[in-house]
PDB file of C-alpha atoms in Angstrom:
ATOM      1  CA  MET A1153       0.000   0.000   0.000  1.00 62.00           C
ATOM      2  CA  ALA A1154       1.249   3.445  -0.818  1.00 60.00           C
ATOM      3  CA  SER A1155       0.892   6.702   1.025  1.00 58.00           C
ATOM      4  CA  SER A1156       1.150  10.029  -0.740  1.00 51.00           C
ATOM      5  CA  SER A1157       2.734   9.013  -4.041  1.00 41.00           C
ATOM      6  CA  GLY A1158       2.876   5.249  -3.429  1.00 41.00           C
ATOM      7  CA  GLU A1159       5.356   2.460  -2.962  1.00 41.00           C
ATOM      8  CA  GLY A1160       6.781  -0.571  -4.670  1.00 39.00           C
ATOM      9  CA  LYS A1161       7.190  -3.692  -2.601  1.00 41.00           C
ATOM     10  CA  GLY A1162       8.257  -7.210  -3.406  1.00 42.00           C
ATOM     11  CA  ALA A1163       7.077 -10.176  -1.434  1.00 43.00           C
ATOM     12  CA  GLY A1164       7.760 -13.866  -1.737  1.00 40.00           C
ATOM     13  CA  GLY A1165       6.888 -17.199  -0.248  1.00 38.00           C
ATOM     14  CA  ALA A1166       8.828 -19.873   1.543  1.00 38.00           C
ATOM     15  CA  GLY A1167       9.539 -23.089  -0.272  1.00 37.00           C
ATOM     16  CA  TYR A1168       8.491 -26.050   1.798  1.00 36.00           C
ATOM     17  CA  GLN A1169       7.034 -29.495   1.234  1.00 39.00           C
ATOM     18  CA  TYR A1170       4.854 -31.999   2.980  1.00 37.00           C
ATOM     19  CA  ALA A1171       6.509 -34.511   5.218  1.00 37.00           C
ATOM     20  CA  PRO A1172       7.052 -38.013   3.844  1.00 33.00           C
ATOM     21  CA  TYR A1173       4.115 -40.339   4.350  1.00 31.00           C
ATOM     22  CA  GLY A1174       4.066 -43.944   3.261  1.00 32.00           C
ATOM     23  CA  GLY A1175       7.117 -43.530   1.031  1.00 31.00           C
ATOM     24  CA  SER A1176       5.761 -40.467  -0.773  1.00 30.00           C
ATOM     25  CA  TYR A1177       4.873 -36.905   0.076  1.00 38.00           C
ATOM     26  CA  TYR A1178       1.496 -36.492   1.701  1.00 42.00           C
ATOM     27  CA  ASP A1179      -0.318 -34.579  -0.996  1.00 46.00           C
ATOM     28  CA  GLU A1180      -3.561 -36.505  -1.307  1.00 44.00           C
ATOM     29  CA  GLU A1181      -5.733 -33.562  -0.275  1.00 53.00           C
ATOM     30  CA  ARG A1182      -7.804 -31.759  -2.862  1.00 62.00           C
ATOM     31  CA  ARG A1183      -6.012 -29.344  -5.173  1.00 77.00           C
ATOM     32  CA  TRP A1184      -7.994 -26.303  -6.287  1.00 84.00           C
ATOM     33  CA  TRP A1185      -7.846 -24.666  -9.671  1.00 89.00           C
ATOM     34  CA  PRO A1186      -6.864 -21.044  -8.942  1.00 91.00           C
ATOM     35  CA  TRP A1187      -9.224 -18.518 -10.516  1.00 93.00           C
ATOM     36  CA  LEU A1188      -9.659 -15.902  -7.790  1.00 95.00           C
ATOM     37  CA  VAL A1189      -6.073 -14.626  -7.835  1.00 95.00           C
ATOM     38  CA  PRO A1190      -6.033 -14.133 -11.638  1.00 95.00           C
ATOM     39  CA  THR A1191      -9.429 -12.407 -11.353  1.00 96.00           C
ATOM     40  CA  VAL A1192      -8.097 -10.009  -8.713  1.00 96.00           C
ATOM     41  CA  LEU A1193      -5.090  -9.303 -10.924  1.00 96.00           C
ATOM     42  CA  VAL A1194      -7.296  -8.483 -13.914  1.00 97.00           C
ATOM     43  CA  ALA A1195      -9.572  -6.338 -11.746  1.00 97.00           C
ATOM     44  CA  CYS A1196      -6.632  -4.292 -10.449  1.00 96.00           C
ATOM     45  CA  ILE A1197      -5.354  -3.750 -13.999  1.00 96.00           C
ATOM     46  CA  VAL A1198      -8.802  -2.639 -15.180  1.00 97.00           C
ATOM     47  CA  VAL A1199      -9.146  -0.260 -12.210  1.00 96.00           C
ATOM     48  CA  PHE A1200      -5.732   1.240 -12.998  1.00 96.00           C
ATOM     49  CA  LEU A1201      -6.768   1.834 -16.611  1.00 96.00           C
ATOM     50  CA  VAL A1202      -9.887   3.567 -15.319  1.00 96.00           C
ATOM     51  CA  GLU A1203      -7.696   5.686 -13.031  1.00 95.00           C
ATOM     52  CA  MET A1204      -5.630   6.850 -15.983  1.00 95.00           C
ATOM     53  CA  PHE A1205      -8.715   7.467 -18.119  1.00 94.00           C
ATOM     54  CA  VAL A1206     -10.256   9.633 -15.401  1.00 94.00           C
ATOM     55  CA  ASN A1207      -6.920  11.351 -14.746  1.00 93.00           C
ATOM     56  CA  ASP A1208      -6.526  12.481 -18.392  1.00 88.00           C
ATOM     57  CA  CYS A1209      -3.213  14.281 -17.874  1.00 89.00           C
ATOM     58  CA  PRO A1210      -3.173  16.086 -21.261  1.00 87.00           C
ATOM     59  CA  ARG A1211      -6.513  17.691 -20.447  1.00 87.00           C
ATOM     60  CA  HIS A1212      -6.138  18.419 -16.741  1.00 83.00           C
ATOM     61  CA  GLY A1213      -2.400  19.062 -16.712  1.00 78.00           C
ATOM     62  CA  SER A1214      -0.214  19.197 -13.623  1.00 76.00           C
ATOM     63  CA  PRO A1215       0.000  21.625 -10.690  1.00 75.00           C
ATOM     64  CA  LEU A1216       3.756  21.783 -11.336  1.00 71.00           C
ATOM     65  CA  ARG A1217       4.584  24.588 -13.713  1.00 74.00           C
ATOM     66  CA  GLY A1218       6.557  23.760 -16.803  1.00 71.00           C
ATOM     67  CA  GLU A1219       6.101  20.008 -16.355  1.00 78.00           C
ATOM     68  CA  SER A1220       4.576  17.938 -19.135  1.00 86.00           C
ATOM     69  CA  CYS A1221       2.853  14.565 -19.074  1.00 89.00           C
ATOM     70  CA  VAL A1222       4.977  11.433 -19.401  1.00 90.00           C
ATOM     71  CA  ALA A1223       4.362   9.157 -22.406  1.00 86.00           C
ATOM     72  CA  GLY A1224       2.167  11.693 -24.128  1.00 87.00           C
ATOM     73  CA  PHE A1225       1.667   9.304 -27.062  1.00 89.00           C
ATOM     74  CA  LEU A1226      -0.758   7.448 -24.776  1.00 88.00           C
ATOM     75  CA  HIS A1227      -3.001  10.505 -25.013  1.00 88.00           C
ATOM     76  CA  GLN A1228      -5.693  10.308 -22.319  1.00 90.00           C
ATOM     77  CA  PHE A1229      -3.784   7.543 -20.557  1.00 92.00           C
ATOM     78  CA  ALA A1230      -0.542   9.545 -20.249  1.00 92.00           C
ATOM     79  CA  PHE A1231       1.132   9.672 -16.822  1.00 91.00           C
ATOM     80  CA  GLN A1232       1.576  12.675 -14.556  1.00 89.00           C
ATOM     81  CA  PRO A1233       5.056  14.330 -14.586  1.00 89.00           C
ATOM     82  CA  LEU A1234       7.720  12.303 -12.783  1.00 85.00           C
ATOM     83  CA  ARG A1235       8.300  15.090 -10.247  1.00 83.00           C
ATOM     84  CA  GLU A1236       4.648  14.754  -9.254  1.00 84.00           C
ATOM     85  CA  ASN A1237       4.364  10.963  -9.387  1.00 84.00           C
ATOM     86  CA  PRO A1238       7.612   9.006  -9.909  1.00 84.00           C
ATOM     87  CA  LEU A1239       5.683   5.717 -10.053  1.00 85.00           C
ATOM     88  CA  LEU A1240       4.147   6.532 -13.461  1.00 89.00           C
ATOM     89  CA  GLY A1241       0.561   7.084 -12.472  1.00 90.00           C
ATOM     90  CA  PRO A1242      -2.268   9.558 -11.907  1.00 92.00           C
ATOM     91  CA  SER A1243      -2.426  12.601  -9.664  1.00 90.00           C
ATOM     92  CA  SER A1244      -3.268  12.466  -5.973  1.00 88.00           C
ATOM     93  CA  ALA A1245      -6.503  14.296  -6.759  1.00 90.00           C
ATOM     94  CA  THR A1246      -7.568  11.498  -9.112  1.00 93.00           C
ATOM     95  CA  LEU A1247      -6.752   8.815  -6.545  1.00 93.00           C
ATOM     96  CA  GLU A1248      -8.701  10.679  -3.884  1.00 92.00           C
ATOM     97  CA  LYS A1249     -11.648  11.057  -6.248  1.00 93.00           C
ATOM     98  CA  MET A1250     -11.674   7.327  -6.983  1.00 94.00           C
ATOM     99  CA  GLY A1251     -11.581   6.140  -3.382  1.00 93.00           C
ATOM    100  CA  ALA A1252      -8.122   6.539  -1.856  1.00 92.00           C
ATOM    101  CA  LEU A1253      -7.919   6.165   1.907  1.00 91.00           C
ATOM    102  CA  ASP A1254      -8.399   9.570   3.542  1.00 90.00           C
ATOM    103  CA  TRP A1255      -8.902   9.903   7.312  1.00 88.00           C
ATOM    104  CA  ALA A1256     -11.050  13.022   7.170  1.00 87.00           C
ATOM    105  CA  LYS A1257     -13.413  11.532   4.602  1.00 91.00           C
ATOM    106  CA  VAL A1258     -13.694   8.201   6.424  1.00 91.00           C
ATOM    107  CA  VAL A1259     -14.385   9.711   9.851  1.00 88.00           C
ATOM    108  CA  HIS A1260     -16.077  13.059   9.227  1.00 88.00           C
ATOM    109  CA  GLN A1261     -17.815  12.380   5.922  1.00 89.00           C
ATOM    110  CA  HIS A1262     -18.811   8.789   6.769  1.00 88.00           C
ATOM    111  CA  GLN A1263     -17.083   7.302   3.713  1.00 92.00           C
ATOM    112  CA  ALA A1264     -16.107   4.039   5.351  1.00 92.00           C
ATOM    113  CA  TRP A1265     -16.194   2.366   1.916  1.00 95.00           C
ATOM    114  CA  ARG A1266     -12.755   3.864   1.330  1.00 95.00           C
ATOM    115  CA  LEU A1267     -11.335   1.267   3.732  1.00 94.00           C
ATOM    116  CA  ILE A1268     -12.052  -1.293   0.977  1.00 95.00           C
ATOM    117  CA  SER A1269     -11.888   0.762  -2.226  1.00 95.00           C
ATOM    118  CA  CYS A1270      -8.291   1.833  -1.599  1.00 94.00           C
ATOM    119  CA  ILE A1271      -7.182  -1.813  -1.838  1.00 95.00           C
ATOM    120  CA  TRP A1272      -8.035  -1.864  -5.545  1.00 95.00           C
ATOM    121  CA  LEU A1273      -6.267   1.381  -6.451  1.00 94.00           C
ATOM    122  CA  HIS A1274      -2.578   1.782  -7.277  1.00 93.00           C
ATOM    123  CA  ALA A1275      -0.437   4.891  -7.286  1.00 90.00           C
ATOM    124  CA  GLY A1276       1.341   4.078 -10.528  1.00 91.00           C
ATOM    125  CA  LEU A1277       2.341   1.503 -13.099  1.00 92.00           C
ATOM    126  CA  ILE A1278       5.435   0.488 -11.119  1.00 89.00           C
ATOM    127  CA  HIS A1279       3.361   0.109  -7.957  1.00 89.00           C
ATOM    128  CA  LEU A1280       0.841  -2.041  -9.859  1.00 92.00           C
ATOM    129  CA  ILE A1281       3.444  -4.324 -11.473  1.00 92.00           C
ATOM    130  CA  VAL A1282       5.292  -5.029  -8.220  1.00 89.00           C
ATOM    131  CA  ASN A1283       2.096  -5.785  -6.307  1.00 91.00           C
ATOM    132  CA  MET A1284       0.615  -7.982  -9.028  1.00 93.00           C
ATOM    133  CA  LEU A1285       3.804 -10.028  -9.377  1.00 91.00           C
ATOM    134  CA  SER A1286       3.789 -10.501  -5.607  1.00 89.00           C
ATOM    135  CA  LEU A1287       0.124 -11.521  -5.748  1.00 93.00           C
ATOM    136  CA  LEU A1288       0.850 -14.186  -8.357  1.00 93.00           C
ATOM    137  CA  PHE A1289       3.912 -15.467  -6.507  1.00 89.00           C
ATOM    138  CA  ILE A1290       2.136 -15.771  -3.165  1.00 90.00           C
ATOM    139  CA  GLY A1291      -1.549 -16.096  -3.981  1.00 92.00           C
ATOM    140  CA  LEU A1292      -1.586 -18.785  -6.659  1.00 92.00           C
ATOM    141  CA  ARG A1293       0.065 -21.377  -4.441  1.00 89.00           C
ATOM    142  CA  LEU A1294      -2.155 -20.574  -1.482  1.00 92.00           C
ATOM    143  CA  GLU A1295      -5.331 -20.745  -3.573  1.00 93.00           C
ATOM    144  CA  GLN A1296      -4.253 -24.083  -5.044  1.00 92.00           C
ATOM    145  CA  GLN A1297      -3.830 -25.497  -1.548  1.00 90.00           C
ATOM    146  CA  PHE A1298      -6.755 -23.925   0.312  1.00 92.00           C
ATOM    147  CA  GLY A1299      -9.305 -22.797  -2.261  1.00 92.00           C
ATOM    148  CA  PHE A1300     -10.726 -19.445  -3.268  1.00 94.00           C
ATOM    149  CA  VAL A1301     -13.086 -18.972  -0.304  1.00 95.00           C
ATOM    150  CA  ARG A1302     -10.480 -19.037   2.446  1.00 95.00           C
ATOM    151  CA  ILE A1303      -7.834 -17.149   0.473  1.00 96.00           C
ATOM    152  CA  GLY A1304     -10.405 -14.586  -0.650  1.00 96.00           C
ATOM    153  CA  ILE A1305     -11.441 -13.973   2.961  1.00 97.00           C
ATOM    154  CA  ILE A1306      -7.830 -13.580   4.049  1.00 97.00           C
ATOM    155  CA  TYR A1307      -7.044 -11.218   1.167  1.00 97.00           C
ATOM    156  CA  LEU A1308     -10.019  -8.906   1.740  1.00 97.00           C
ATOM    157  CA  LEU A1309      -9.928  -8.877   5.558  1.00 97.00           C
ATOM    158  CA  SER A1310      -6.159  -8.336   5.563  1.00 97.00           C
ATOM    159  CA  GLY A1311      -6.555  -5.424   3.189  1.00 96.00           C
ATOM    160  CA  PHE A1312      -9.292  -4.043   5.440  1.00 96.00           C
ATOM    161  CA  GLY A1313      -7.134  -4.536   8.536  1.00 96.00           C
ATOM    162  CA  GLY A1314      -4.241  -2.754   6.864  1.00 95.00           C
ATOM    163  CA  SER A1315      -6.515   0.149   5.927  1.00 94.00           C
ATOM    164  CA  VAL A1316      -7.833   0.498   9.480  1.00 94.00           C
ATOM    165  CA  LEU A1317      -4.376   0.617  11.060  1.00 93.00           C
ATOM    166  CA  SER A1318      -3.141   2.943   8.336  1.00 90.00           C
ATOM    167  CA  VAL A1319      -5.915   5.472   8.788  1.00 90.00           C
ATOM    168  CA  LEU A1320      -5.441   5.410  12.576  1.00 89.00           C
ATOM    169  CA  PHE A1321      -1.825   6.555  12.270  1.00 86.00           C
ATOM    170  CA  LEU A1322      -1.611   8.417   8.948  1.00 80.00           C
ATOM    171  CA  ARG A1323      -4.045  11.266   9.275  1.00 68.00           C
ATOM    172  CA  ASN A1324      -3.237  14.795   8.195  1.00 68.00           C
ATOM    173  CA  ASN A1325      -2.770  15.472   4.476  1.00 66.00           C
ATOM    174  CA  TYR A1326      -2.116  11.834   3.573  1.00 78.00           C
ATOM    175  CA  ILE A1327      -3.925   9.507   1.218  1.00 83.00           C
ATOM    176  CA  SER A1328      -3.117   5.836   0.841  1.00 87.00           C
ATOM    177  CA  VAL A1329      -3.760   3.276  -1.902  1.00 90.00           C
ATOM    178  CA  GLY A1330      -2.600  -0.195  -2.863  1.00 89.00           C
ATOM    179  CA  ALA A1331      -3.017  -3.917  -2.285  1.00 91.00           C
ATOM    180  CA  SER A1332       0.129  -4.282  -0.162  1.00 90.00           C
ATOM    181  CA  GLY A1333      -1.812  -4.700   3.091  1.00 93.00           C
ATOM    182  CA  ALA A1334      -3.730  -7.609   1.566  1.00 95.00           C
ATOM    183  CA  LEU A1335      -0.497  -9.103   0.198  1.00 94.00           C
ATOM    184  CA  PHE A1336       1.183  -8.874   3.587  1.00 94.00           C
ATOM    185  CA  GLY A1337      -1.875 -10.643   4.962  1.00 96.00           C
ATOM    186  CA  LEU A1338      -1.200 -13.558   2.628  1.00 95.00           C
ATOM    187  CA  LEU A1339       2.418 -13.610   3.839  1.00 93.00           C
ATOM    188  CA  GLY A1340       1.225 -13.578   7.448  1.00 94.00           C
ATOM    189  CA  SER A1341      -1.167 -16.442   6.771  1.00 95.00           C
ATOM    190  CA  MET A1342       1.683 -18.473   5.271  1.00 92.00           C
ATOM    191  CA  LEU A1343       3.632 -18.072   8.503  1.00 92.00           C
ATOM    192  CA  SER A1344       0.728 -19.014  10.775  1.00 93.00           C
ATOM    193  CA  GLU A1345      -0.188 -21.938   8.503  1.00 92.00           C
ATOM    194  CA  LEU A1346       3.343 -23.267   8.894  1.00 90.00           C
ATOM    195  CA  ILE A1347       3.091 -22.956  12.683  1.00 90.00           C
ATOM    196  CA  MET A1348      -0.452 -24.364  12.807  1.00 90.00           C
ATOM    197  CA  ASN A1349       0.481 -27.432  10.757  1.00 86.00           C
ATOM    198  CA  TRP A1350       4.015 -27.778  12.083  1.00 82.00           C
ATOM    199  CA  THR A1351       3.958 -31.571  12.398  1.00 77.00           C
ATOM    200  CA  ILE A1352       3.271 -32.319   8.711  1.00 76.00           C
ATOM    201  CA  TYR A1353       6.179 -30.376   7.211  1.00 73.00           C
ATOM    202  CA  SER A1354       9.717 -31.433   6.497  1.00 71.00           C
ATOM    203  CA  ASN A1355      12.581 -28.912   6.455  1.00 75.00           C
ATOM    204  CA  LYS A1356      10.737 -26.837   9.055  1.00 72.00           C
ATOM    205  CA  ALA A1357      13.699 -24.701  10.072  1.00 78.00           C
ATOM    206  CA  ALA A1358      14.603 -23.788   6.498  1.00 79.00           C
ATOM    207  CA  ALA A1359      10.982 -22.972   5.676  1.00 77.00           C
ATOM    208  CA  ILE A1360      10.390 -20.669   8.633  1.00 82.00           C
ATOM    209  CA  ILE A1361      13.788 -18.925   8.326  1.00 85.00           C
ATOM    210  CA  THR A1362      13.158 -18.254   4.636  1.00 81.00           C
ATOM    211  CA  LEU A1363       9.675 -16.927   5.286  1.00 82.00           C
ATOM    212  CA  LEU A1364      10.751 -14.737   8.214  1.00 85.00           C
ATOM    213  CA  PHE A1365      13.598 -13.316   6.111  1.00 85.00           C
ATOM    214  CA  ILE A1366      11.216 -12.379   3.293  1.00 81.00           C
ATOM    215  CA  ILE A1367       8.787 -10.766   5.750  1.00 83.00           C
ATOM    216  CA  ALA A1368      11.559  -8.833   7.513  1.00 84.00           C
ATOM    217  CA  ILE A1369      12.974  -7.494   4.234  1.00 81.00           C
ATOM    218  CA  ASN A1370       9.578  -6.296   3.066  1.00 77.00           C
ATOM    219  CA  LEU A1371       8.770  -4.622   6.387  1.00 77.00           C
ATOM    220  CA  ALA A1372      12.217  -3.007   6.431  1.00 78.00           C
ATOM    221  CA  ILE A1373      11.631  -1.522   2.985  1.00 71.00           C
ATOM    222  CA  GLY A1374       8.443  -0.055   4.418  1.00 67.00           C
ATOM    223  CA  ILE A1375      10.355   2.432   6.572  1.00 70.00           C
ATOM    224  CA  LEU A1376      11.263   4.409   3.441  1.00 63.00           C
ATOM    225  CA  PRO A1377       9.326   7.604   2.653  1.00 57.00           C
ATOM    226  CA  HIS A1378       6.055   7.361   0.692  1.00 60.00           C
ATOM    227  CA  ALA A1379       5.482   3.775   1.867  1.00 70.00           C
ATOM    228  CA  ASP A1380       2.577   3.012   4.181  1.00 81.00           C
ATOM    229  CA  ASN A1381       4.136   0.517   6.563  1.00 84.00           C
ATOM    230  CA  PHE A1382       1.151   0.723   8.914  1.00 89.00           C
ATOM    231  CA  ALA A1383      -0.954  -0.863   6.165  1.00 91.00           C
ATOM    232  CA  HIS A1384       1.695  -3.570   5.799  1.00 92.00           C
ATOM    233  CA  ILE A1385       1.769  -4.254   9.550  1.00 93.00           C
ATOM    234  CA  GLY A1386      -2.010  -4.188   9.901  1.00 95.00           C
ATOM    235  CA  GLY A1387      -2.440  -6.519   6.944  1.00 95.00           C
ATOM    236  CA  PHE A1388       0.273  -8.865   8.164  1.00 95.00           C
ATOM    237  CA  VAL A1389      -1.156  -9.175  11.684  1.00 96.00           C
ATOM    238  CA  THR A1390      -4.685  -9.720  10.332  1.00 97.00           C
ATOM    239  CA  GLY A1391      -3.508 -12.382   7.894  1.00 97.00           C
ATOM    240  CA  PHE A1392      -1.342 -14.021  10.553  1.00 97.00           C
ATOM    241  CA  LEU A1393      -4.339 -14.433  12.873  1.00 97.00           C
ATOM    242  CA  LEU A1394      -6.653 -15.517  10.050  1.00 97.00           C
ATOM    243  CA  GLY A1395      -4.167 -18.210   9.064  1.00 96.00           C
ATOM    244  CA  PHE A1396      -4.695 -19.908  12.428  1.00 96.00           C
ATOM    245  CA  VAL A1397      -8.462 -19.644  12.008  1.00 96.00           C
ATOM    246  CA  LEU A1398      -8.816 -20.762   8.383  1.00 95.00           C
ATOM    247  CA  LEU A1399      -5.762 -22.785   7.321  1.00 92.00           C
ATOM    248  CA  ALA A1400      -5.551 -25.694   9.746  1.00 89.00           C
ATOM    249  CA  ARG A1401      -4.808 -29.052   8.094  1.00 85.00           C
ATOM    250  CA  PRO A1402      -6.027 -32.429   9.398  1.00 82.00           C
ATOM    251  CA  GLN A1403      -3.401 -34.521  11.123  1.00 73.00           C
ATOM    252  CA  PHE A1404      -1.865 -37.582   9.520  1.00 67.00           C
ATOM    253  CA  GLY A1405      -4.130 -40.598   9.488  1.00 60.00           C
ATOM    254  CA  TRP A1406      -7.405 -38.697   9.385  1.00 60.00           C
ATOM    255  CA  MET A1407      -7.544 -38.935   5.588  1.00 58.00           C
ATOM    256  CA  GLU A1408      -7.343 -42.752   5.902  1.00 56.00           C
ATOM    257  CA  ARG A1409      -9.717 -43.036   8.875  1.00 56.00           C
ATOM    258  CA  HIS A1410     -12.171 -45.220   6.882  1.00 57.00           C
ATOM    259  CA  GLU A1411      -9.474 -47.862   6.542  1.00 56.00           C
ATOM    260  CA  LEU A1412      -8.733 -47.998  10.282  1.00 54.00           C
ATOM    261  CA  PRO A1413     -10.548 -49.955  13.007  1.00 57.00           C
ATOM    262  CA  GLN A1414     -13.357 -48.028  14.694  1.00 60.00           C
ATOM    263  CA  THR A1415     -11.419 -48.031  17.971  1.00 56.00           C
ATOM    264  CA  ASN A1416      -8.391 -46.341  16.396  1.00 60.00           C
ATOM    265  CA  GLN A1417     -10.117 -43.410  14.750  1.00 59.00           C
ATOM    266  CA  PRO A1418      -7.822 -40.351  14.906  1.00 67.00           C
ATOM    267  CA  ARG A1419      -9.057 -36.867  15.680  1.00 76.00           C
ATOM    268  CA  LYS A1420      -9.189 -34.493  12.739  1.00 78.00           C
ATOM    269  CA  TYR A1421      -7.112 -31.822  14.491  1.00 81.00           C
ATOM    270  CA  ARG A1422      -4.629 -31.860  17.330  1.00 85.00           C
ATOM    271  CA  ALA A1423      -5.361 -30.161  20.654  1.00 87.00           C
ATOM    272  CA  TYR A1424      -2.838 -27.361  20.082  1.00 89.00           C
ATOM    273  CA  GLN A1425      -4.570 -26.517  16.780  1.00 90.00           C
ATOM    274  CA  TYR A1426      -7.863 -25.941  18.600  1.00 92.00           C
ATOM    275  CA  VAL A1427      -6.104 -23.728  21.149  1.00 95.00           C
ATOM    276  CA  LEU A1428      -4.391 -21.638  18.483  1.00 95.00           C
ATOM    277  CA  TRP A1429      -7.685 -21.333  16.576  1.00 95.00           C
ATOM    278  CA  ALA A1430      -9.555 -20.030  19.639  1.00 97.00           C
ATOM    279  CA  VAL A1431      -6.831 -17.590  20.715  1.00 97.00           C
ATOM    280  CA  ALA A1432      -6.382 -16.206  17.200  1.00 97.00           C
ATOM    281  CA  LEU A1433     -10.131 -15.719  16.658  1.00 97.00           C
ATOM    282  CA  PHE A1434     -10.451 -13.921  20.003  1.00 98.00           C
ATOM    283  CA  LEU A1435      -7.511 -11.602  19.290  1.00 97.00           C
ATOM    284  CA  LEU A1436      -8.802 -10.898  15.784  1.00 97.00           C
ATOM    285  CA  LEU A1437     -12.285  -9.914  16.951  1.00 97.00           C
ATOM    286  CA  VAL A1438     -11.040  -7.832  19.880  1.00 97.00           C
ATOM    287  CA  GLY A1439      -8.459  -6.107  17.693  1.00 96.00           C
ATOM    288  CA  PHE A1440     -10.987  -5.125  15.041  1.00 96.00           C
ATOM    289  CA  VAL A1441     -13.497  -3.865  17.609  1.00 96.00           C
ATOM    290  CA  ILE A1442     -10.923  -1.719  19.421  1.00 94.00           C
ATOM    291  CA  ALA A1443      -9.440  -0.323  16.204  1.00 94.00           C
ATOM    292  CA  LEU A1444     -12.819   0.547  14.659  1.00 94.00           C
ATOM    293  CA  VAL A1445     -14.081   2.188  17.853  1.00 94.00           C
ATOM    294  CA  MET A1446     -10.911   4.296  18.016  1.00 91.00           C
ATOM    295  CA  LEU A1447     -11.219   5.194  14.337  1.00 90.00           C
ATOM    296  CA  PHE A1448     -14.810   6.393  14.369  1.00 88.00           C
ATOM    297  CA  LYS A1449     -14.287   8.265  17.627  1.00 89.00           C
ATOM    298  CA  GLY A1450     -11.605  10.241  15.795  1.00 85.00           C
ATOM    299  CA  LYS A1451      -8.728   8.957  17.917  1.00 85.00           C
ATOM    300  CA  ASN A1452      -5.167   9.365  16.687  1.00 81.00           C
ATOM    301  CA  GLY A1453      -3.073   6.243  17.160  1.00 81.00           C
ATOM    302  CA  ASN A1454       0.059   8.360  17.609  1.00 76.00           C
ATOM    303  CA  ASP A1455      -1.375   9.944  20.778  1.00 80.00           C
ATOM    304  CA  GLY A1456      -1.009   6.696  22.677  1.00 77.00           C
ATOM    305  CA  CYS A1457       2.215   5.620  21.009  1.00 78.00           C
ATOM    306  CA  HIS A1458       4.727   8.404  20.531  1.00 77.00           C
ATOM    307  CA  TRP A1459       7.349   6.175  18.913  1.00 78.00           C
ATOM    308  CA  CYS A1460       5.047   4.319  16.507  1.00 77.00           C
ATOM    309  CA  HIS A1461       5.719   6.788  13.681  1.00 73.00           C
ATOM    310  CA  TYR A1462       9.191   5.250  13.388  1.00 75.00           C
ATOM    311  CA  LEU A1463       7.534   2.013  12.259  1.00 77.00           C
ATOM    312  CA  ASN A1464       6.395   3.849   9.146  1.00 74.00           C
ATOM    313  CA  CYS A1465       9.435   5.969   8.329  1.00 72.00           C
ATOM    314  CA  ILE A1466      12.843   6.556   9.898  1.00 76.00           C
ATOM    315  CA  PRO A1467      14.316   9.976   8.989  1.00 74.00           C
ATOM    316  CA  THR A1468      17.908  10.094   7.781  1.00 71.00           C
ATOM    317  CA  SER A1469      20.250  12.630   6.231  1.00 67.00           C
ATOM    318  CA  ARG A1470      19.105  11.384   2.806  1.00 62.00           C
ATOM    319  CA  TRP A1471      15.348  11.865   3.210  1.00 57.00           C
ATOM    320  CA  LYS A1472      12.656  13.437   5.343  1.00 60.00           C
ATOM    321  CA  CYS A1473       9.629  11.538   6.521  1.00 64.00           C
ATOM    322  CA  SER A1474       7.338  14.513   6.019  1.00 57.00           C
ATOM    323  CA  THR A1475       7.786  14.448   2.233  1.00 46.00           C
TER     324      THR A1475
END
């Protein structure tokens, strides 16, 4: 997700396999044909084309004097000047018009729909390409394993969770757009799925180290200016909790329960999976309730956490966080 002019983030997935079972890898569960992730990708591309059509740089121009549109041969779809939007995209005014996340409009003008609409907008062509490649890399595998319903829920609720945390901390004169919160939610769900189903994986250490490294790199990039790291964190935490709720796998033996004696029937899930499910669901519900109450009461998240702004941007001699 991007704030102000946007961001470009990469995200990846850990490579891990099922543990050996009966001489072969335990992959007898149903495999889903992924259609939701490609549909989301197409939808985001279509929305971006609509953004550029509405923006119409040659007609509306730029607030920067002496600056011309980029790629003017595209006519109505030409980009704003690079000094205004280095990600090759529309103006901030166009993004705001089409549903970018804006605290004042969400709270004072009752436009809560922006908490969802901003997920489908992108600040520029570069922003769109990076996010869509990340979506394909992460989302296709997850949808193949768990189906479109569960992955769709995680994607949308993670995007919503990222938007809520973002608007709590990024208030004055900021707008935010992008699917990065939802993508970080998918990353978070991959981590919790690995923990939830720990006993069925081989190469556990390598899998979790790889995944944690990818997550850390992406969150670290989020401390640069113009990146909305609060959306990343909010999406990641939401997806992490949802992974415990939605992505539990049956334990070994349950798939073959019909071949076992009635006295040796295994339970579908282990006890620790039930505990993690209950704790995660409780934390998820409580977190959303508290965050939404704070939001619509007009609370500023920075008032109760004076150091939290460093999670979004760390000022250096090379850049300022207020830009």
